[in-house]
Short mmCIF file of C-alpha atoms in Angstrom, two decimals:
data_model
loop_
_atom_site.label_atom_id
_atom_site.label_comp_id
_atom_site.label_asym_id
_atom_site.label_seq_id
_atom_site.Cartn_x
_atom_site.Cartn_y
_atom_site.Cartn_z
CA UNK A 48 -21.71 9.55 -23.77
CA UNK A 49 -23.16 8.13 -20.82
CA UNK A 50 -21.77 6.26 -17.69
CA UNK A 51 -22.48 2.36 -18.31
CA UNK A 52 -22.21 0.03 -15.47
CA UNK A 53 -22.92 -3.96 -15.49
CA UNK A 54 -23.52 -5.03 -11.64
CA UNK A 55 -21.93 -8.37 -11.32
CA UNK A 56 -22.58 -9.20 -8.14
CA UNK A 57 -20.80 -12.15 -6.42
CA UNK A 58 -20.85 -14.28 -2.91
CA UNK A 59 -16.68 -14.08 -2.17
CA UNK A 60 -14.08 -11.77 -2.34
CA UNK A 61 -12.88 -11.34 -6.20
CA UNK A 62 -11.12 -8.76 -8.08
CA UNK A 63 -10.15 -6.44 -5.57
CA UNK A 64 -14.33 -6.03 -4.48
CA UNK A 65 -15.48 -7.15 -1.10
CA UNK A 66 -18.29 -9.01 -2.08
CA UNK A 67 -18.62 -8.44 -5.60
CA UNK A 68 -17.57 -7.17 -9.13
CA UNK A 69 -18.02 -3.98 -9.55
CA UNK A 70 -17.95 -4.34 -13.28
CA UNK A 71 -16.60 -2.11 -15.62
CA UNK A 72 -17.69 1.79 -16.05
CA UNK A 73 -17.18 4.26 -19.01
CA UNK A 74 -16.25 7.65 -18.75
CA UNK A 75 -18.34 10.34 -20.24
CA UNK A 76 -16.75 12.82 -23.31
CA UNK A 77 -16.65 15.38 -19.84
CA UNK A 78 -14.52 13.10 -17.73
CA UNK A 79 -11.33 14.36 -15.95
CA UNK A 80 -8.43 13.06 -18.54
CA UNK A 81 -5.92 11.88 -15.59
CA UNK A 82 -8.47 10.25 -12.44
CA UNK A 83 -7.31 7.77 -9.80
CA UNK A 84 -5.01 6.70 -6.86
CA UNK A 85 -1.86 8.25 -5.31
CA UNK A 86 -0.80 6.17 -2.80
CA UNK A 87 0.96 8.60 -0.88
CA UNK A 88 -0.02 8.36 2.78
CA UNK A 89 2.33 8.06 6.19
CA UNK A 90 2.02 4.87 7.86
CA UNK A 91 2.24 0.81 6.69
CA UNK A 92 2.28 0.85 2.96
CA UNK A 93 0.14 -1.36 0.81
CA UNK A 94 1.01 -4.76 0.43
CA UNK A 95 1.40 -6.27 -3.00
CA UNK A 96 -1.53 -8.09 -2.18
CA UNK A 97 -3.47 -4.57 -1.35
CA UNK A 98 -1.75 -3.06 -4.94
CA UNK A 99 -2.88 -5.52 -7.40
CA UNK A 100 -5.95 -5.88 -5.79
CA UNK A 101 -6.33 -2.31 -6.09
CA UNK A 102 -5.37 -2.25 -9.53
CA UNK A 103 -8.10 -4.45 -11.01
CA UNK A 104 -10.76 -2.24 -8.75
CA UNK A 105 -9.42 0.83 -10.61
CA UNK A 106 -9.67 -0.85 -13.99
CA UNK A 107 -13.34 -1.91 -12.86
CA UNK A 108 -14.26 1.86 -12.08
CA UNK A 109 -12.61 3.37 -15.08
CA UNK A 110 -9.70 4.97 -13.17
CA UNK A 111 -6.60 4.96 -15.59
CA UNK A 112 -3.70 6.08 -13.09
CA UNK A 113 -2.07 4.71 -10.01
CA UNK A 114 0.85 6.80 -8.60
CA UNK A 115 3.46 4.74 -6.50
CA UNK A 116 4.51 7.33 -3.59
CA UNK A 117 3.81 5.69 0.09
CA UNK A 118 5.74 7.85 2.14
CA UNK A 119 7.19 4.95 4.17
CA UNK A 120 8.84 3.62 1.76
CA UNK A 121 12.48 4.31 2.41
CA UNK A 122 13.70 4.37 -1.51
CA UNK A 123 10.77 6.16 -2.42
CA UNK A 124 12.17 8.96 0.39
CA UNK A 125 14.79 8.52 3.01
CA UNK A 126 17.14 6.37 0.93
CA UNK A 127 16.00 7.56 -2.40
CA UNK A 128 19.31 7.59 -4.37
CA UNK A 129 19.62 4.02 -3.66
CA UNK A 130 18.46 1.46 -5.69
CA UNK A 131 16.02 -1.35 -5.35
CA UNK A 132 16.57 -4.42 -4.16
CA UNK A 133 15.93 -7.03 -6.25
CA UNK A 134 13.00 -8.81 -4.71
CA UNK A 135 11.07 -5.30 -4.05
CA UNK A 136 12.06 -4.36 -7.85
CA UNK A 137 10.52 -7.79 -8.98
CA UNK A 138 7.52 -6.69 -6.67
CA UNK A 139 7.58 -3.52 -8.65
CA UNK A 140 7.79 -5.15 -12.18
CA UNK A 141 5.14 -7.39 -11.19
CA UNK A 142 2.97 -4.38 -10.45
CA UNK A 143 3.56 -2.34 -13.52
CA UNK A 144 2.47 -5.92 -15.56
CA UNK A 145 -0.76 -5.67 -14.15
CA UNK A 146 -1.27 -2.17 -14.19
CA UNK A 147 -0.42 -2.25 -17.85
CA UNK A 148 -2.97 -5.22 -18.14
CA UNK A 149 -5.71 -3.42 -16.41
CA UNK A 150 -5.25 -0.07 -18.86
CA UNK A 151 -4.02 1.69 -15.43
CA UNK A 152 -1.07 4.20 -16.02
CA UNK A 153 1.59 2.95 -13.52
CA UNK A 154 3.66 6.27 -12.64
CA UNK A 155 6.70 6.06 -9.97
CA UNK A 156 6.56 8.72 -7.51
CA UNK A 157 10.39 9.89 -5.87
CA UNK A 158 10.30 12.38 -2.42
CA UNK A 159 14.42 13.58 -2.70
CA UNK A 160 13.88 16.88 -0.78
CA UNK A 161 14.67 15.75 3.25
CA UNK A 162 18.12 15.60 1.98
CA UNK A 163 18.67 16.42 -1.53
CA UNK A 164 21.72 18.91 -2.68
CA UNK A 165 20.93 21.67 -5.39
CA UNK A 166 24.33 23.34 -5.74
CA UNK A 167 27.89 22.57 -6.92
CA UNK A 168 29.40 19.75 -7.29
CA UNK A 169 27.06 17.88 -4.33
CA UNK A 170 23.89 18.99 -6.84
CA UNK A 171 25.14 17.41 -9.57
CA UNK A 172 25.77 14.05 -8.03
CA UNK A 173 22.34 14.08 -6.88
CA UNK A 174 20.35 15.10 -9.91
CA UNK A 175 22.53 12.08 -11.51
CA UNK A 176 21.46 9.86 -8.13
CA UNK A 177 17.44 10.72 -9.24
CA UNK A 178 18.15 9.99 -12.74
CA UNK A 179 19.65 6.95 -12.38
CA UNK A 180 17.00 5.79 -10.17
CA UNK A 181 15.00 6.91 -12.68
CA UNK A 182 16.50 4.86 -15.16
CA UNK A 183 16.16 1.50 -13.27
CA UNK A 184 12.65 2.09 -13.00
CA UNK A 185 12.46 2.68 -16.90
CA UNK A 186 14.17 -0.63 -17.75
CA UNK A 187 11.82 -2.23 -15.15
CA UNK A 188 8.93 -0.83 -17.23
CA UNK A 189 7.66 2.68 -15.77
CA UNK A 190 6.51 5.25 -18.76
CA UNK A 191 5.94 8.06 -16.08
CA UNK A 192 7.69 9.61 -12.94
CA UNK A 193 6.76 12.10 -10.58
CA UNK A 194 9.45 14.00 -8.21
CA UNK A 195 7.39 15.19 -4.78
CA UNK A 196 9.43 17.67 -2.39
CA UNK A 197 6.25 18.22 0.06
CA UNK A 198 6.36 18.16 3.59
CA UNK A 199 10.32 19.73 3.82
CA UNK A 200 11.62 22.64 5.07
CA UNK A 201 13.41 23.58 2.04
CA UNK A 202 11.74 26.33 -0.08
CA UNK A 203 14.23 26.88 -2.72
CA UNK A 204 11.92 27.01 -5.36
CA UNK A 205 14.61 28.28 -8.12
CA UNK A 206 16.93 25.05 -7.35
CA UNK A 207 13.61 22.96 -7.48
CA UNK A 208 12.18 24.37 -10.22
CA UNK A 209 15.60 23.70 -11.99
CA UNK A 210 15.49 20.01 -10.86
CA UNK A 211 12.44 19.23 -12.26
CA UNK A 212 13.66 21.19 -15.75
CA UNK A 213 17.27 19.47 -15.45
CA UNK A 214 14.81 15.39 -15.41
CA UNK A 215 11.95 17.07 -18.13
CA UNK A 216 14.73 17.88 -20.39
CA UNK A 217 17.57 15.11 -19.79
CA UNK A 218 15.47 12.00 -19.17
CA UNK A 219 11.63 12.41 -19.70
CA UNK A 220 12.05 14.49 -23.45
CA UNK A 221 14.97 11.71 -24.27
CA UNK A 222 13.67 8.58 -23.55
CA UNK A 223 10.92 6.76 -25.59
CA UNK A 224 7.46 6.24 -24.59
CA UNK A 225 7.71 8.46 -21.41
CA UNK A 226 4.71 10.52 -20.40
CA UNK A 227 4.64 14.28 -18.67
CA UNK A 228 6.55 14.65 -15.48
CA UNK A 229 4.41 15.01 -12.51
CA UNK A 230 5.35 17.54 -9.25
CA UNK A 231 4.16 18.08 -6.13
CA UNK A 232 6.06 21.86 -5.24
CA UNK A 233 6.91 22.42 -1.05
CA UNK A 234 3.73 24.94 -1.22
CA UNK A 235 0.96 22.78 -2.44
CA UNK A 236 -1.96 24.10 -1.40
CA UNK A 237 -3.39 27.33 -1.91
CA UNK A 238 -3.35 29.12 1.24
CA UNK A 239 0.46 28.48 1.52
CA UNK A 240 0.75 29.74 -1.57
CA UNK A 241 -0.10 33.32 -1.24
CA UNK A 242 -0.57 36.30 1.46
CA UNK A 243 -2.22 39.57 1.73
CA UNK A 244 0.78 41.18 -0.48
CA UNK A 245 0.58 38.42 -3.20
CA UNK A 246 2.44 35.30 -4.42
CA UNK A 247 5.08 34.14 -2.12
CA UNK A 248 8.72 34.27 -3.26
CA UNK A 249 8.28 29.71 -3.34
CA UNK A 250 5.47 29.35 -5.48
CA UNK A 251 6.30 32.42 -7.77
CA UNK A 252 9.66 31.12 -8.54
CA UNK A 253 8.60 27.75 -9.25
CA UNK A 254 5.62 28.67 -11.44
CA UNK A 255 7.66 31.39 -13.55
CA UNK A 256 10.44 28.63 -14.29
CA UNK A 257 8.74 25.05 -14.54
CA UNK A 258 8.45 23.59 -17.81
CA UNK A 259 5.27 24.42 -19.16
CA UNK A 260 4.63 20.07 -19.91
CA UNK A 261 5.05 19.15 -16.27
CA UNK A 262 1.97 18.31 -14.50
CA UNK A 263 1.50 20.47 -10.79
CA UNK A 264 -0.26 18.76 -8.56
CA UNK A 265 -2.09 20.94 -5.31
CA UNK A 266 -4.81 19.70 -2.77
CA UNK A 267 -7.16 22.60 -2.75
CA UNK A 268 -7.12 25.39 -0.24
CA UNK A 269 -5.44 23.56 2.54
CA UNK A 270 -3.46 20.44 3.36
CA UNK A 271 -7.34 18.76 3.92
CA UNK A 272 -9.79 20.71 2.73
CA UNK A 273 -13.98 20.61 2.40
CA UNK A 274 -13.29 20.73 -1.40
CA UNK A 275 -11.99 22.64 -4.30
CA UNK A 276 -13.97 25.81 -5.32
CA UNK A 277 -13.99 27.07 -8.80
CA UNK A 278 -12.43 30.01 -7.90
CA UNK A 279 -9.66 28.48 -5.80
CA UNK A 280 -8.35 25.95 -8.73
CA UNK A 281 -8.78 28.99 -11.35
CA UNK A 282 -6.58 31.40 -8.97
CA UNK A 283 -4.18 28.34 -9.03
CA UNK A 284 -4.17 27.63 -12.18
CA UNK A 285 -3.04 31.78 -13.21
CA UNK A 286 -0.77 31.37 -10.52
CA UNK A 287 1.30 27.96 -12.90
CA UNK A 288 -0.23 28.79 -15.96
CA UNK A 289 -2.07 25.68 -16.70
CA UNK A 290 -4.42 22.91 -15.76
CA UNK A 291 -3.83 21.66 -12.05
CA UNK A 292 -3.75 17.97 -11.15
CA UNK A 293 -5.81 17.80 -7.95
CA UNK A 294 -3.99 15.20 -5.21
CA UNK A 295 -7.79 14.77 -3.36
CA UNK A 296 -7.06 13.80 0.61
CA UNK A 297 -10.15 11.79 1.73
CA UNK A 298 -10.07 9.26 2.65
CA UNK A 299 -6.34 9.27 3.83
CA UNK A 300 -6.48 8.75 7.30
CA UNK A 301 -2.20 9.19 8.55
CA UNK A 302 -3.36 12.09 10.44
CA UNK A 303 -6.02 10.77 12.05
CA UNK A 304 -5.68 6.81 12.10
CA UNK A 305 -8.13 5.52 14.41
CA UNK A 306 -10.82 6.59 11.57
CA UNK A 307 -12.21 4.79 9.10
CA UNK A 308 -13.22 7.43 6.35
CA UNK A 309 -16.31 5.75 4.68
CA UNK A 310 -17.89 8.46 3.15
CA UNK A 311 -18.27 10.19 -0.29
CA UNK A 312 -16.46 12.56 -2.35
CA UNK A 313 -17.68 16.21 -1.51
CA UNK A 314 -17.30 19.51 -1.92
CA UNK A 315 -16.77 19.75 -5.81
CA UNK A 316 -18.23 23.12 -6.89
CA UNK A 317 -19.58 23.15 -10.54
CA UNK A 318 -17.46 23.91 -12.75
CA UNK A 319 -14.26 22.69 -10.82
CA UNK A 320 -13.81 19.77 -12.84
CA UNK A 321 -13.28 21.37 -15.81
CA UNK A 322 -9.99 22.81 -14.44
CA UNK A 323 -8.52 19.59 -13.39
CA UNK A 324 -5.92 18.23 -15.65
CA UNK A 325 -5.86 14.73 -13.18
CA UNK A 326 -7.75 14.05 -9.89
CA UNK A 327 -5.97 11.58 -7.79
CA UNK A 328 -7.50 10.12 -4.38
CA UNK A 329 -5.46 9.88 -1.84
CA UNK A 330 -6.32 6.68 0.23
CA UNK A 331 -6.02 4.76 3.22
CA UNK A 332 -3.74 2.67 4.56
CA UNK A 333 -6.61 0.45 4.58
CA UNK A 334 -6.88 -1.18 1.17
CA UNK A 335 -10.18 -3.17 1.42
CA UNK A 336 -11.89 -0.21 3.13
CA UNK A 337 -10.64 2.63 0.89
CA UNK A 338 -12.76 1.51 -2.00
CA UNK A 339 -16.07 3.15 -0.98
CA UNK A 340 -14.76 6.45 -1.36
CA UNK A 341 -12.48 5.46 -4.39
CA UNK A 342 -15.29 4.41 -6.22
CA UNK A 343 -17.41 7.35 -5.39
CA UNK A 344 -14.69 9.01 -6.55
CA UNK A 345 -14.29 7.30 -10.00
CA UNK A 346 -18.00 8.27 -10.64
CA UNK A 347 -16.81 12.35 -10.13
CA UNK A 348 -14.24 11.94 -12.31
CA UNK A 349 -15.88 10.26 -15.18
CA UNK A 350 -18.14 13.04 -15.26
CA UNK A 351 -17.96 15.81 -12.60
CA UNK A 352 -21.13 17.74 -13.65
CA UNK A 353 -23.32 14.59 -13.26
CA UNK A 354 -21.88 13.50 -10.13
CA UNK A 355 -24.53 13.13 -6.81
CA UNK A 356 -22.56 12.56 -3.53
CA UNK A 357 -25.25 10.38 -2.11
CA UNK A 358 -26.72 8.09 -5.28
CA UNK A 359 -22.99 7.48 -5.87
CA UNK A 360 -22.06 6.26 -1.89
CA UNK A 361 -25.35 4.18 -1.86
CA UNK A 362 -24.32 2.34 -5.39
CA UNK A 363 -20.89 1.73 -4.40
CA UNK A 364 -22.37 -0.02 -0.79
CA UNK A 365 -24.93 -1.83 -2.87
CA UNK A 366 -22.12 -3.17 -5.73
CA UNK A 367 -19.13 -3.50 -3.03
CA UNK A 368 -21.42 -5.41 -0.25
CA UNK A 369 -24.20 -6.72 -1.88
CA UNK A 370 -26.37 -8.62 1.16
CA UNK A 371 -24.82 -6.59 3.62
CA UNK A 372 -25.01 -3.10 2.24
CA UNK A 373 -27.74 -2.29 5.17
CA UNK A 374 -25.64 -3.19 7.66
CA UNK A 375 -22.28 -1.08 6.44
CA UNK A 376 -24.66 1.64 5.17
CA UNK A 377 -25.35 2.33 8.64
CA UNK A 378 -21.73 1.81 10.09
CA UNK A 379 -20.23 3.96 7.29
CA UNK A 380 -23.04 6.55 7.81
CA UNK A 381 -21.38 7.00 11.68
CA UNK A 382 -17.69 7.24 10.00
CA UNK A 383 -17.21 10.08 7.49
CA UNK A 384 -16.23 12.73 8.64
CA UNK A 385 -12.48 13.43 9.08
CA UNK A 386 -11.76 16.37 11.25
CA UNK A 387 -9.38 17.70 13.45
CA UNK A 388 -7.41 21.34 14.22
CA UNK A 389 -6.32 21.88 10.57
CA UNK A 390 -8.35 19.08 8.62
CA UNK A 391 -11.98 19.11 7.83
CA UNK A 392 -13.32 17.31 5.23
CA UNK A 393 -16.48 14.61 4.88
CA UNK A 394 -20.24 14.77 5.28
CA UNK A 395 -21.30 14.66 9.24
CA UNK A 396 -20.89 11.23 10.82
CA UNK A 397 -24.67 9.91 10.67
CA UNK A 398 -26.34 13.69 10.62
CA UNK A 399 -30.05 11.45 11.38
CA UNK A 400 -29.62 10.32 14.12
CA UNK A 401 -28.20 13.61 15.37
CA UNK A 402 -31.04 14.89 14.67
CA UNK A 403 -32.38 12.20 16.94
CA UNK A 404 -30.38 13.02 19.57
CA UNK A 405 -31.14 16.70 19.74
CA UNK A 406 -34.41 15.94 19.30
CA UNK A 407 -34.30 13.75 22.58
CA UNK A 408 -32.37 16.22 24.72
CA UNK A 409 -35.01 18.80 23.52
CA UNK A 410 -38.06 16.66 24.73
CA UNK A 411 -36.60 15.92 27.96
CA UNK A 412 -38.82 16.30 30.60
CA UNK A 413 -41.99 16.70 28.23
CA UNK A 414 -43.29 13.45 29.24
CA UNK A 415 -45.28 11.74 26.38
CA UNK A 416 -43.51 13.58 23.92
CA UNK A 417 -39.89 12.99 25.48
CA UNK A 418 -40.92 8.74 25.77
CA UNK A 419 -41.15 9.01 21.91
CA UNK A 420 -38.07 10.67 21.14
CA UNK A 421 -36.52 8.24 23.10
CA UNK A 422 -37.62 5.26 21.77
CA UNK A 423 -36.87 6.22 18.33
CA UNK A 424 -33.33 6.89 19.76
CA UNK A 425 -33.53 3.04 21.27
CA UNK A 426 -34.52 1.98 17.53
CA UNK A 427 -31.15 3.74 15.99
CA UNK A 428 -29.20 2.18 18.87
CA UNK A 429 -30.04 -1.53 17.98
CA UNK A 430 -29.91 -0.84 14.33
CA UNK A 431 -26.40 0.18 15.14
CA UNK A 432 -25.72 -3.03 17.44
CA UNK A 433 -27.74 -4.95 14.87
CA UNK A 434 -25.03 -3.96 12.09
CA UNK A 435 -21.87 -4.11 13.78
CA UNK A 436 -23.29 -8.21 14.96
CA UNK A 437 -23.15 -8.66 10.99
CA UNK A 438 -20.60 -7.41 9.57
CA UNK A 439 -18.03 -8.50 12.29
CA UNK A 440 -19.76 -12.39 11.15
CA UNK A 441 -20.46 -11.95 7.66
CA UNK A 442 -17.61 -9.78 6.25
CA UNK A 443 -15.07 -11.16 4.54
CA UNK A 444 -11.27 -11.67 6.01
CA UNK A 445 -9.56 -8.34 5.11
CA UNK A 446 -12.01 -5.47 5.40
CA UNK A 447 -13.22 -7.29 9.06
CA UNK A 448 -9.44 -7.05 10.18
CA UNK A 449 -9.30 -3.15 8.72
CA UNK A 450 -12.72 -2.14 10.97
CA UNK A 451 -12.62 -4.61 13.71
CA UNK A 452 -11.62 -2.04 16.19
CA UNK A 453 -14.09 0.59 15.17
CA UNK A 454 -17.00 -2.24 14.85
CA UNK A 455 -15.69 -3.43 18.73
CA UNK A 456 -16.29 0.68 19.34
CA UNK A 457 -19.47 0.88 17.66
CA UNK A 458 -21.13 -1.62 19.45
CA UNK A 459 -20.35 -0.07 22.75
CA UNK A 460 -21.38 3.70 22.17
CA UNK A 461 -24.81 1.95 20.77
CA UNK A 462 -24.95 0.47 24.23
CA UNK A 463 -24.15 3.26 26.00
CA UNK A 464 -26.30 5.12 24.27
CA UNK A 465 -29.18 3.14 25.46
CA UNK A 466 -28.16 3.33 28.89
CA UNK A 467 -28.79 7.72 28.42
CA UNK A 468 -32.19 7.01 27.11
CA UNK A 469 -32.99 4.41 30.07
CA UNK A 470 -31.39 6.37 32.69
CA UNK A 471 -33.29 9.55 31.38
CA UNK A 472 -36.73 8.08 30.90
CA UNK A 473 -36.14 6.25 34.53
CA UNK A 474 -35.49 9.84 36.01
CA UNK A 475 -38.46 11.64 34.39
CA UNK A 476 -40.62 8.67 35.18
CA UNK A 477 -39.23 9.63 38.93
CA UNK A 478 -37.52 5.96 38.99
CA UNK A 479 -35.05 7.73 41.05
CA UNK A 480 -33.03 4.52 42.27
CA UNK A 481 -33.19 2.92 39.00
CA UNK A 482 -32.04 6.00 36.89
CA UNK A 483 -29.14 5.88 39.47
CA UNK A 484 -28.42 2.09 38.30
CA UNK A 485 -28.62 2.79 34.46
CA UNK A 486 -26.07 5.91 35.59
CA UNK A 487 -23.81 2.95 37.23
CA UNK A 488 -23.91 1.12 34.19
CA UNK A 489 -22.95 4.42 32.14
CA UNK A 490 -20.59 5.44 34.21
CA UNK A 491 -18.59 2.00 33.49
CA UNK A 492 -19.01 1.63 30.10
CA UNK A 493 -18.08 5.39 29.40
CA UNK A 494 -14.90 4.68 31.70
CA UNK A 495 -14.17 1.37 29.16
CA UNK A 496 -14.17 3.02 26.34
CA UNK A 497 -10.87 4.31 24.35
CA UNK A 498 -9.13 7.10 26.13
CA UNK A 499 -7.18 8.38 23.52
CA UNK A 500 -7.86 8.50 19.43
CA UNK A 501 -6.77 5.16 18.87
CA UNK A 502 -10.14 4.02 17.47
CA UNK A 503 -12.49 6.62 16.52
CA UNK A 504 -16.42 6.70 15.20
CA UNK A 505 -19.02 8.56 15.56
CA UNK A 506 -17.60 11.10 17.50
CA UNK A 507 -19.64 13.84 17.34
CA UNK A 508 -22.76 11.58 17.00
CA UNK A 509 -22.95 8.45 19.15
CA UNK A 510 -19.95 9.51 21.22
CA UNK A 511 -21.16 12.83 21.90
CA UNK A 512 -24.18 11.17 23.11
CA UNK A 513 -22.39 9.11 25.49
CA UNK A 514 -20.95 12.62 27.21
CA UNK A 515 -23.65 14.48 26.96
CA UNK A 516 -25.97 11.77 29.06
CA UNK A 517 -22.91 12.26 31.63
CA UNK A 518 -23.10 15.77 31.95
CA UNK A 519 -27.09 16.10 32.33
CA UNK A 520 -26.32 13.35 34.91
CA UNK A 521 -24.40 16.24 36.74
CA UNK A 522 -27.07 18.31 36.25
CA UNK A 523 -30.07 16.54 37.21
CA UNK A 524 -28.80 14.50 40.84
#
């Protein structure tokens, strides 16, 4: 069965698209059962605005699970044994209405372990804390939970494991309608789950005593990952002794929040998918500008062997922006990848121009040949100005206010940028005094722009550039 999509494209923001409707899309017989959102990330949660918004997008792209588990949400984690209050409960009701409406499997996500108890008497009143909670969120409609002890200290895996065996047996087996548990163990991604000697004490315990129904979730090889290898999901899967439900983190952002990440899914080997019992994205804090990448990852999930990185990031530009897909093809191009001391994952931020740009620093000097690299340099730099000038007037309320400050940023590395080329081709054209004016002018604008990683783009692209024009300043007085 084939991937159907009708294109419905629109002029105003509508059914949680940007400038669209996406229409609706069909998973193939190969499609991963379990495919969607966890929204799990540090930082400002969703509004209810963001959620139901979000909701009718994932019924649009064929995603058929949305997992409630933002981090700062204090009775999703630091006061999880309380209960709701009523107006965020009727915000919750109200949510699992339209996730029921949209075919989306609404599943309630608790994180117990900063301060949960496991023995005695203490245990026991806090296994009946979870299950109460539990039970509230039954009567308000949930049909499946998740318990989540990542990112704690405590690596009891035995009490854990008996935890999520004490809710599988008492309350998800007893009450009607409910669907497999979900967990998310303290060692959740590969690396941290085994050394040189073998499986660690954690993740042995835990996967020798789980319940062989309750879904284990894991994010690959490491916390944020380039992707998940055949071999690394298979060596999981021995390890628990079943299908793994992949928690996917692109194009979460909490550890690096002055990035937008814009890009595709990548770095699914073939044959992967077959392994995956669910494959959840983990998103943004930005709603509005998650959607590229949840969309691109829909189309891996509804059928992982078909699935082309780049056709599927160009469609999902085209149907989510319609008359301004050039212009945010060419500002997402310069914000994909996500990268830092222990994350990498992403395509390169705008690997073309680059190319460009080594090209430029290699023709230095060469005279005819180094003008021409140059101005094709010039041309990226006003396509980049060109696009930011757009979509900071055209775009539509929310996704403007999520990228204003990396549009702002944009705009001022492309005219940096031009500044290197001038003062370069100034120099070489022995313009000494005037290469010493575009350096001025470079000098200021490289001393405006952010200091710290507040607002990131480009940054081994256009703001490389920027440094690099500095430093064969130094080296060419």
């Amino acid at each position: 069965m084939k991937i159907k999509y009708r294109w419905l494209l629109a002029g105003a923001l509508c059914c949680g698209c940007l400038l669209g409707n996406a229409g609706t899309m069909e998973a193939s017989a190969a499609a991963i059962p379990m495919r969607g959102v966890v929204e799990g990330f540090y930082g400002t949660p969703w509004t209810q605005t963001d959620r139901l918004a979000t909701l009718k997008f994932m019924q649009q792209q064929g995603l058929n699970m949305y997992i409630y588990a933002p981090k700062d949400d204090p009775y999703h984690r630091e006061k999880w044994r309380e209960p709701y209050p009523e107006a965020e409960l009727q915000s919750l009701k109200a949510l699992i209405r339209e996730a029921r409406r949209d075919g989306v499997q609404f599943v309630f996500a608790i994180s117990p372990g900063l301060d949960m108890r496991f023995a005695g008497k203490a245990g026991e009143e806090d296994l009946a804390a979870l299950l109460t909670k539990f039970d509230s969120l039954y009567a308000a409609g949930v049909r499946q939970f998740a318990i989540f002890f990542d990112d704690i200290r405590n690596k009891d895996g035995q009490s854990q494991a008996a935890v999520w065996n004490a809710v599988n047996q008492r309350f998800i087996h007893k009450k009607t309608g409910v669907k497999p548990l979900l967990a998310v163990p303290t060692e959740y991604f590969s690396e941290d789950m085994v050394t040189k000697d073998g499986v660690k004490p954690y993740t042995k315990a835990v996967a020798s005593l789980l319940d062989k129904d309750i879904l284990v979730m894991y994010t690959g090889y490491g916390v944020v990952c380039e992707g998940i290898s055949l071999a690394d999901i298979t060596k999981v899967e021995q390890i628990y002794g079943r299908k793994m439900a992949v928690w996917w983190n692109y194009p979460v952002s909490d550890y690096r929040r002055g990035k937008l990440a814009l890009g595709p899914v990548t770095g699914m080997e073939a044959g992967a998918g077959e392994h995956m019992a669910a494959f959840l994205l983990n998103p943004m804090e930005h709603a509005a500008m998650s959607r590229l990448t949840l969309a691109t990852g829909a189309d891996y999930a509804a059928d992982p062997a078909a699935y082309e990185p780049e056709a599927s990031w160009e469609k999902a530009i085209g149907a989510q922006y319609g008359e301004l897909a050039p212009a945010m093809r060419i500002f997402a191009s310069h914000s994909q990848r996500m990268e830092n001391n222990w994350a990498h994952v992403g395509r390169p931020d705008a690997p073309d121009v680059r190319a460009h740009m080594d090209a430029f620093w290699q023709a230095a000097g060469t005279g005819k040949e180094g003008k021409l690299a140059g101005n094709v340099l010039l041309q990226d730099f006003q396509q980049m100005k060109e696009a930011a000038k757009t979509l900071q007037a055209k775009l539509p309320e929310r996704p403007k206010a999520e990228s204003q400050p990396q549009l702002q940023l944009f705009t001022q590395l492309a005219d940096a940028g031009e500044n290197v080329v001038f003062m370069v081709q100034a120099k070489q054209d022995g313009q000494a005094r005037i290469a010493e004016l575009f350096y001025q002018k470079l000098l200021r604008q490289s001393q405006a722009l952010p200091k710290d990683e507040s607002v990131l783009i480009s940054e081994k692209t256009a703001g490389a550039f920027v440094q690099e024009g500095l430093t064969w300043r130094e080296h060419h007085k």
